[in-house]
Structure formats: C-alpha cells, structure tokens
Amino acid sequence: MQRGKSNITNLRRGIIIMTTFSFFYAMLEIGINWDPHGGALSVFSNNSIAQYFYRFLYISIFMYPAYLASKKLFSLKTIWFAIYGFLLEDIFYWILSLRIPYSWSWYYPVYYGTPIPDLLELTILIILFKKISWSN
C-alpha cells in the first residue's frame, strides 16, 4: 500500500515540475523569434537544418526536467513527462500569446487548423499512462 502512495506522490511531483517548467519555457519562447527566415534560426542557410536544430534543442532542454520528474535517466516515465511538457508548453504558448494554435507555425503539420503533433502527443500520453503502472 505504501508503494502505491509513493508512486502517486511521485506522479504529482513530476506533474508540478513539468507544468512549472513548461509555463516558463512558453514565456521564454514568446520572447524569441525562432523563425528560420528572419529569427534566431536564420543563421542557418538551410530551412531544414534550422528545423532539425530547433527540434534537437527543444527535446534536449525538456529532457532534463523530465529526468528530474521521473528520477530516471531514461524510462517510460521520463518519456511520459517529456511529452506531457511538450504538449503543455504548446498550450501555455497559445494562451500567453493569445493566438490560435499554429496560426504562426512554420514547421508543424496542420490539418484544417488541427495541430497533428499535439494530437499525436495526447494519444501517446494516454497510451503510456495506461502502460505505466502509476499506482503500484
């Protein structure tokens, strides 16, 4: 019984860590123009390189708080917390910037205004949540 309570406490702790980090990262991202045509990534001559560099940087930055949240360097819980952070950061960005999701995007696939990556992230979160035993 104690082990289950500890896992729920760790889940709450991890959610607090990732929610806080995602909020502050969204505020930071609002202040930085990442557009490869005229923003911080315009130093790259190739738009594809800029996109991959940004994704690598983004994932690398989010993996540290995900590691702190899961207390493991690499596990399903670490991946779950990272994806939770990615999704929440996008939501915070839309709220803080007062913009419709992906009306500004230069790299995300959108289908009739629906952000495909965030739908995939939400689906993966649900699948991983069911796969990970949070209560044991």
mmCIF file with all atom_site columns, C-alpha atoms in Angstrom:
data_model
loop_
_atom_site.group_PDB
_atom_site.id
_atom_site.type_symbol
_atom_site.label_atom_id
_atom_site.label_alt_id
_atom_site.label_comp_id
_atom_site.label_asym_id
_atom_site.label_entity_id
_atom_site.label_seq_id
_atom_site.pdbx_PDB_ins_code
_atom_site.Cartn_x
_atom_site.Cartn_y
_atom_site.Cartn_z
_atom_site.occupancy
_atom_site.B_iso_or_equiv
_atom_site.pdbx_formal_charge
_atom_site.auth_seq_id
_atom_site.auth_comp_id
_atom_site.auth_asym_id
_atom_site.auth_atom_id
_atom_site.pdbx_PDB_model_num
ATOM 1   C CA . MET A 1 1   ? 0.000  0.000  0.000   1.00 0.00 ? 1   MET A CA 1
ATOM 2   C CA . GLN A 1 2   ? 2.844  2.390  0.813   1.00 0.00 ? 2   GLN A CA 1
ATOM 3   C CA . ARG A 1 3   ? 4.476  1.818  -2.595  1.00 0.00 ? 3   ARG A CA 1
ATOM 4   C CA . GLY A 1 4   ? 1.310  2.842  -4.461  1.00 0.00 ? 4   GLY A CA 1
ATOM 5   C CA . LYS A 1 5   ? 1.038  6.025  -2.410  1.00 0.00 ? 5   LYS A CA 1
ATOM 6   C CA . SER A 1 6   ? 4.695  6.815  -3.150  1.00 0.00 ? 6   SER A CA 1
ATOM 7   C CA . ASN A 1 7   ? 4.153  6.429  -6.910  1.00 0.00 ? 7   ASN A CA 1
ATOM 8   C CA . ILE A 1 8   ? 1.141  8.763  -6.838  1.00 0.00 ? 8   ILE A CA 1
ATOM 9   C CA . THR A 1 9   ? 3.209  11.301 -4.885  1.00 0.00 ? 9   THR A CA 1
ATOM 10  C CA . ASN A 1 10  ? 5.994  10.988 -7.473  1.00 0.00 ? 10  ASN A CA 1
ATOM 11  C CA . LEU A 1 11  ? 3.458  11.478 -10.273 1.00 0.00 ? 11  LEU A CA 1
ATOM 12  C CA . ARG A 1 12  ? 2.151  14.658 -8.617  1.00 0.00 ? 12  ARG A CA 1
ATOM 13  C CA . ARG A 1 13  ? 5.695  15.904 -8.024  1.00 0.00 ? 13  ARG A CA 1
ATOM 14  C CA . GLY A 1 14  ? 6.606  15.240 -11.660 1.00 0.00 ? 14  GLY A CA 1
ATOM 15  C CA . ILE A 1 15  ? 3.499  16.976 -12.962 1.00 0.00 ? 15  ILE A CA 1
ATOM 16  C CA . ILE A 1 16  ? 4.313  20.040 -10.844 1.00 0.00 ? 16  ILE A CA 1
ATOM 17  C CA . ILE A 1 17  ? 7.901  20.079 -12.151 1.00 0.00 ? 17  ILE A CA 1
ATOM 18  C CA . MET A 1 18  ? 6.878  19.747 -15.802 1.00 0.00 ? 18  MET A CA 1
ATOM 19  C CA . THR A 1 19  ? 3.951  22.175 -15.553 1.00 0.00 ? 19  THR A CA 1
ATOM 20  C CA . THR A 1 20  ? 6.162  24.843 -13.989 1.00 0.00 ? 20  THR A CA 1
ATOM 21  C CA . PHE A 1 21  ? 8.948  24.278 -16.500 1.00 0.00 ? 21  PHE A CA 1
ATOM 22  C CA . SER A 1 22  ? 6.529  24.302 -19.464 1.00 0.00 ? 22  SER A CA 1
ATOM 23  C CA . PHE A 1 23  ? 4.978  27.573 -18.322 1.00 0.00 ? 23  PHE A CA 1
ATOM 24  C CA . PHE A 1 24  ? 8.324  29.325 -18.002 1.00 0.00 ? 24  PHE A CA 1
ATOM 25  C CA . TYR A 1 25  ? 9.581  27.878 -21.290 1.00 0.00 ? 25  TYR A CA 1
ATOM 26  C CA . ALA A 1 26  ? 6.421  29.139 -23.046 1.00 0.00 ? 26  ALA A CA 1
ATOM 27  C CA . MET A 1 27  ? 7.088  32.633 -21.673 1.00 0.00 ? 27  MET A CA 1
ATOM 28  C CA . LEU A 1 28  ? 10.682 32.416 -22.910 1.00 0.00 ? 28  LEU A CA 1
ATOM 29  C CA . GLU A 1 29  ? 9.610  31.144 -26.310 1.00 0.00 ? 29  GLU A CA 1
ATOM 30  C CA . ILE A 1 30  ? 7.172  34.034 -26.753 1.00 0.00 ? 30  ILE A CA 1
ATOM 31  C CA . GLY A 1 31  ? 10.108 36.432 -26.445 1.00 0.00 ? 31  GLY A CA 1
ATOM 32  C CA . ILE A 1 32  ? 12.276 34.640 -29.007 1.00 0.00 ? 32  ILE A CA 1
ATOM 33  C CA . ASN A 1 33  ? 11.613 34.621 -32.730 1.00 0.00 ? 33  ASN A CA 1
ATOM 34  C CA . TRP A 1 34  ? 12.591 31.103 -33.851 1.00 0.00 ? 34  TRP A CA 1
ATOM 35  C CA . ASP A 1 35  ? 11.506 31.575 -37.468 1.00 0.00 ? 35  ASP A CA 1
ATOM 36  C CA . PRO A 1 36  ? 14.359 30.420 -39.763 1.00 0.00 ? 36  PRO A CA 1
ATOM 37  C CA . HIS A 1 37  ? 13.512 33.140 -42.295 1.00 0.00 ? 37  HIS A CA 1
ATOM 38  C CA . GLY A 1 38  ? 14.230 36.060 -40.006 1.00 0.00 ? 38  GLY A CA 1
ATOM 39  C CA . GLY A 1 39  ? 14.560 34.941 -36.418 1.00 0.00 ? 39  GLY A CA 1
ATOM 40  C CA . ALA A 1 40  ? 17.162 33.277 -34.221 1.00 0.00 ? 40  ALA A CA 1
ATOM 41  C CA . LEU A 1 41  ? 17.497 30.296 -36.566 1.00 0.00 ? 41  LEU A CA 1
ATOM 42  C CA . SER A 1 42  ? 18.123 32.435 -39.649 1.00 0.00 ? 42  SER A CA 1
ATOM 43  C CA . VAL A 1 43  ? 21.874 31.855 -39.175 1.00 0.00 ? 43  VAL A CA 1
ATOM 44  C CA . PHE A 1 44  ? 21.323 28.506 -40.888 1.00 0.00 ? 44  PHE A CA 1
ATOM 45  C CA . SER A 1 45  ? 21.286 28.772 -44.659 1.00 0.00 ? 45  SER A CA 1
ATOM 46  C CA . ASN A 1 46  ? 19.014 25.770 -44.969 1.00 0.00 ? 46  ASN A CA 1
ATOM 47  C CA . ASN A 1 47  ? 15.483 25.832 -43.545 1.00 0.00 ? 47  ASN A CA 1
ATOM 48  C CA . SER A 1 48  ? 15.571 22.048 -42.935 1.00 0.00 ? 48  SER A CA 1
ATOM 49  C CA . ILE A 1 49  ? 18.724 22.318 -40.833 1.00 0.00 ? 49  ILE A CA 1
ATOM 50  C CA . ALA A 1 50  ? 17.107 25.078 -38.762 1.00 0.00 ? 50  ALA A CA 1
ATOM 51  C CA . GLN A 1 51  ? 14.043 22.934 -38.106 1.00 0.00 ? 51  GLN A CA 1
ATOM 52  C CA . TYR A 1 52  ? 16.059 19.903 -37.041 1.00 0.00 ? 52  TYR A CA 1
ATOM 53  C CA . PHE A 1 53  ? 18.367 22.011 -34.881 1.00 0.00 ? 53  PHE A CA 1
ATOM 54  C CA . TYR A 1 54  ? 15.388 23.584 -33.101 1.00 0.00 ? 54  TYR A CA 1
ATOM 55  C CA . ARG A 1 55  ? 13.743 20.185 -32.504 1.00 0.00 ? 55  ARG A CA 1
ATOM 56  C CA . PHE A 1 56  ? 17.030 18.773 -31.141 1.00 0.00 ? 56  PHE A CA 1
ATOM 57  C CA . LEU A 1 57  ? 17.462 21.799 -28.868 1.00 0.00 ? 57  LEU A CA 1
ATOM 58  C CA . TYR A 1 58  ? 13.828 21.676 -27.712 1.00 0.00 ? 58  TYR A CA 1
ATOM 59  C CA . ILE A 1 59  ? 13.910 17.959 -26.881 1.00 0.00 ? 59  ILE A CA 1
ATOM 60  C CA . SER A 1 60  ? 17.291 18.260 -25.149 1.00 0.00 ? 60  SER A CA 1
ATOM 61  C CA . ILE A 1 61  ? 16.078 21.116 -22.963 1.00 0.00 ? 61  ILE A CA 1
ATOM 62  C CA . PHE A 1 62  ? 12.873 19.293 -21.969 1.00 0.00 ? 62  PHE A CA 1
ATOM 63  C CA . MET A 1 63  ? 14.640 16.038 -21.139 1.00 0.00 ? 63  MET A CA 1
ATOM 64  C CA . TYR A 1 64  ? 16.367 17.484 -18.057 1.00 0.00 ? 64  TYR A CA 1
ATOM 65  C CA . PRO A 1 65  ? 13.189 18.408 -16.129 1.00 0.00 ? 65  PRO A CA 1
ATOM 66  C CA . ALA A 1 66  ? 11.622 15.142 -17.347 1.00 0.00 ? 66  ALA A CA 1
ATOM 67  C CA . TYR A 1 67  ? 14.599 13.343 -15.809 1.00 0.00 ? 67  TYR A CA 1
ATOM 68  C CA . LEU A 1 68  ? 14.103 15.277 -12.553 1.00 0.00 ? 68  LEU A CA 1
ATOM 69  C CA . ALA A 1 69  ? 10.391 14.438 -12.609 1.00 0.00 ? 69  ALA A CA 1
ATOM 70  C CA . SER A 1 70  ? 10.861 10.697 -13.164 1.00 0.00 ? 70  SER A CA 1
ATOM 71  C CA . LYS A 1 71  ? 14.107 10.313 -11.192 1.00 0.00 ? 71  LYS A CA 1
ATOM 72  C CA . LYS A 1 72  ? 15.391 8.093  -14.012 1.00 0.00 ? 72  LYS A CA 1
ATOM 73  C CA . LEU A 1 73  ? 17.697 8.959  -16.883 1.00 0.00 ? 73  LEU A CA 1
ATOM 74  C CA . PHE A 1 74  ? 15.675 7.032  -19.442 1.00 0.00 ? 74  PHE A CA 1
ATOM 75  C CA . SER A 1 75  ? 12.382 5.255  -18.811 1.00 0.00 ? 75  SER A CA 1
ATOM 76  C CA . LEU A 1 76  ? 8.784  5.270  -19.972 1.00 0.00 ? 76  LEU A CA 1
ATOM 77  C CA . LYS A 1 77  ? 8.041  7.698  -17.141 1.00 0.00 ? 77  LYS A CA 1
ATOM 78  C CA . THR A 1 78  ? 10.776 10.044 -18.377 1.00 0.00 ? 78  THR A CA 1
ATOM 79  C CA . ILE A 1 79  ? 9.296  9.933  -21.873 1.00 0.00 ? 79  ILE A CA 1
ATOM 80  C CA . TRP A 1 80  ? 5.794  10.457 -20.475 1.00 0.00 ? 80  TRP A CA 1
ATOM 81  C CA . PHE A 1 81  ? 6.875  13.545 -18.531 1.00 0.00 ? 81  PHE A CA 1
ATOM 82  C CA . ALA A 1 82  ? 8.746  14.958 -21.556 1.00 0.00 ? 82  ALA A CA 1
ATOM 83  C CA . ILE A 1 83  ? 5.738  14.538 -23.850 1.00 0.00 ? 83  ILE A CA 1
ATOM 84  C CA . TYR A 1 84  ? 3.469  15.997 -21.160 1.00 0.00 ? 84  TYR A CA 1
ATOM 85  C CA . GLY A 1 85  ? 5.806  19.005 -21.036 1.00 0.00 ? 85  GLY A CA 1
ATOM 86  C CA . PHE A 1 86  ? 5.846  19.402 -24.841 1.00 0.00 ? 86  PHE A CA 1
ATOM 87  C CA . LEU A 1 87  ? 2.058  19.388 -25.017 1.00 0.00 ? 87  LEU A CA 1
ATOM 88  C CA . LEU A 1 88  ? 1.565  21.690 -22.057 1.00 0.00 ? 88  LEU A CA 1
ATOM 89  C CA . GLU A 1 89  ? 4.171  24.155 -23.325 1.00 0.00 ? 89  GLU A CA 1
ATOM 90  C CA . ASP A 1 90  ? 2.276  24.488 -26.601 1.00 0.00 ? 90  ASP A CA 1
ATOM 91  C CA . ILE A 1 91  ? -0.982 25.106 -24.732 1.00 0.00 ? 91  ILE A CA 1
ATOM 92  C CA . PHE A 1 92  ? 0.655  27.720 -22.484 1.00 0.00 ? 92  PHE A CA 1
ATOM 93  C CA . TYR A 1 93  ? 2.188  29.368 -25.557 1.00 0.00 ? 93  TYR A CA 1
ATOM 94  C CA . TRP A 1 94  ? -1.228 29.687 -27.225 1.00 0.00 ? 94  TRP A CA 1
ATOM 95  C CA . ILE A 1 95  ? -2.787 31.086 -24.058 1.00 0.00 ? 95  ILE A CA 1
ATOM 96  C CA . LEU A 1 96  ? 0.017  33.555 -23.274 1.00 0.00 ? 96  LEU A CA 1
ATOM 97  C CA . SER A 1 97  ? 0.400  34.770 -26.845 1.00 0.00 ? 97  SER A CA 1
ATOM 98  C CA . LEU A 1 98  ? -3.387 34.975 -27.379 1.00 0.00 ? 98  LEU A CA 1
ATOM 99  C CA . ARG A 1 99  ? -3.088 33.178 -30.720 1.00 0.00 ? 99  ARG A CA 1
ATOM 100 C CA . ILE A 1 100 ? -4.990 30.407 -32.391 1.00 0.00 ? 100 ILE A CA 1
ATOM 101 C CA . PRO A 1 101 ? -2.903 27.215 -32.322 1.00 0.00 ? 101 PRO A CA 1
ATOM 102 C CA . TYR A 1 102 ? -0.498 27.032 -35.239 1.00 0.00 ? 102 TYR A CA 1
ATOM 103 C CA . SER A 1 103 ? -1.635 30.227 -36.929 1.00 0.00 ? 103 SER A CA 1
ATOM 104 C CA . TRP A 1 104 ? 2.034  31.260 -36.686 1.00 0.00 ? 104 TRP A CA 1
ATOM 105 C CA . SER A 1 105 ? 3.738  27.936 -37.309 1.00 0.00 ? 105 SER A CA 1
ATOM 106 C CA . TRP A 1 106 ? 6.498  27.390 -39.835 1.00 0.00 ? 106 TRP A CA 1
ATOM 107 C CA . TYR A 1 107 ? 7.294  23.760 -39.101 1.00 0.00 ? 107 TYR A CA 1
ATOM 108 C CA . TYR A 1 108 ? 4.277  21.918 -37.695 1.00 0.00 ? 108 TYR A CA 1
ATOM 109 C CA . PRO A 1 109 ? 1.943  19.928 -39.898 1.00 0.00 ? 109 PRO A CA 1
ATOM 110 C CA . VAL A 1 110 ? -1.623 21.141 -39.520 1.00 0.00 ? 110 VAL A CA 1
ATOM 111 C CA . TYR A 1 111 ? -4.729 19.543 -40.928 1.00 0.00 ? 111 TYR A CA 1
ATOM 112 C CA . TYR A 1 112 ? -7.621 22.025 -41.199 1.00 0.00 ? 112 TYR A CA 1
ATOM 113 C CA . GLY A 1 113 ? -6.260 24.003 -38.264 1.00 0.00 ? 113 GLY A CA 1
ATOM 114 C CA . THR A 1 114 ? -5.748 20.903 -36.136 1.00 0.00 ? 114 THR A CA 1
ATOM 115 C CA . PRO A 1 115 ? -2.165 20.536 -34.849 1.00 0.00 ? 115 PRO A CA 1
ATOM 116 C CA . ILE A 1 116 ? -1.205 16.980 -35.785 1.00 0.00 ? 116 ILE A CA 1
ATOM 117 C CA . PRO A 1 117 ? 1.832  16.715 -33.416 1.00 0.00 ? 117 PRO A CA 1
ATOM 118 C CA . ASP A 1 118 ? -0.227 17.686 -30.374 1.00 0.00 ? 118 ASP A CA 1
ATOM 119 C CA . LEU A 1 119 ? -2.924 15.157 -31.202 1.00 0.00 ? 119 LEU A CA 1
ATOM 120 C CA . LEU A 1 120 ? -0.219 12.507 -31.512 1.00 0.00 ? 120 LEU A CA 1
ATOM 121 C CA . GLU A 1 121 ? 1.344  13.639 -28.223 1.00 0.00 ? 121 GLU A CA 1
ATOM 122 C CA . LEU A 1 122 ? -2.012 13.399 -26.460 1.00 0.00 ? 122 LEU A CA 1
ATOM 123 C CA . THR A 1 123 ? -2.582 9.907  -27.875 1.00 0.00 ? 123 THR A CA 1
ATOM 124 C CA . ILE A 1 124 ? 0.905  8.766  -26.809 1.00 0.00 ? 124 ILE A CA 1
ATOM 125 C CA . LEU A 1 125 ? 0.359  10.231 -23.319 1.00 0.00 ? 125 LEU A CA 1
ATOM 126 C CA . ILE A 1 126 ? -2.840 8.256  -22.876 1.00 0.00 ? 126 ILE A CA 1
ATOM 127 C CA . ILE A 1 127 ? -1.267 5.015  -24.141 1.00 0.00 ? 127 ILE A CA 1
ATOM 128 C CA . LEU A 1 128 ? 1.843  5.419  -21.968 1.00 0.00 ? 128 LEU A CA 1
ATOM 129 C CA . PHE A 1 129 ? -0.235 6.373  -18.926 1.00 0.00 ? 129 PHE A CA 1
ATOM 130 C CA . LYS A 1 130 ? -2.157 3.133  -19.243 1.00 0.00 ? 130 LYS A CA 1
ATOM 131 C CA . LYS A 1 131 ? 1.032  1.162  -19.827 1.00 0.00 ? 131 LYS A CA 1
ATOM 132 C CA . ILE A 1 132 ? 2.911  2.656  -16.872 1.00 0.00 ? 132 ILE A CA 1
ATOM 133 C CA . SER A 1 133 ? 1.807  1.368  -13.524 1.00 0.00 ? 133 SER A CA 1
ATOM 134 C CA . TRP A 1 134 ? 1.419  4.587  -11.526 1.00 0.00 ? 134 TRP A CA 1
ATOM 135 C CA . SER A 1 135 ? -0.498 3.017  -8.694  1.00 0.00 ? 135 SER A CA 1
ATOM 136 C CA . ASN A 1 136 ? 1.782  0.025  -7.965  1.00 0.00 ? 136 ASN A CA 1
#
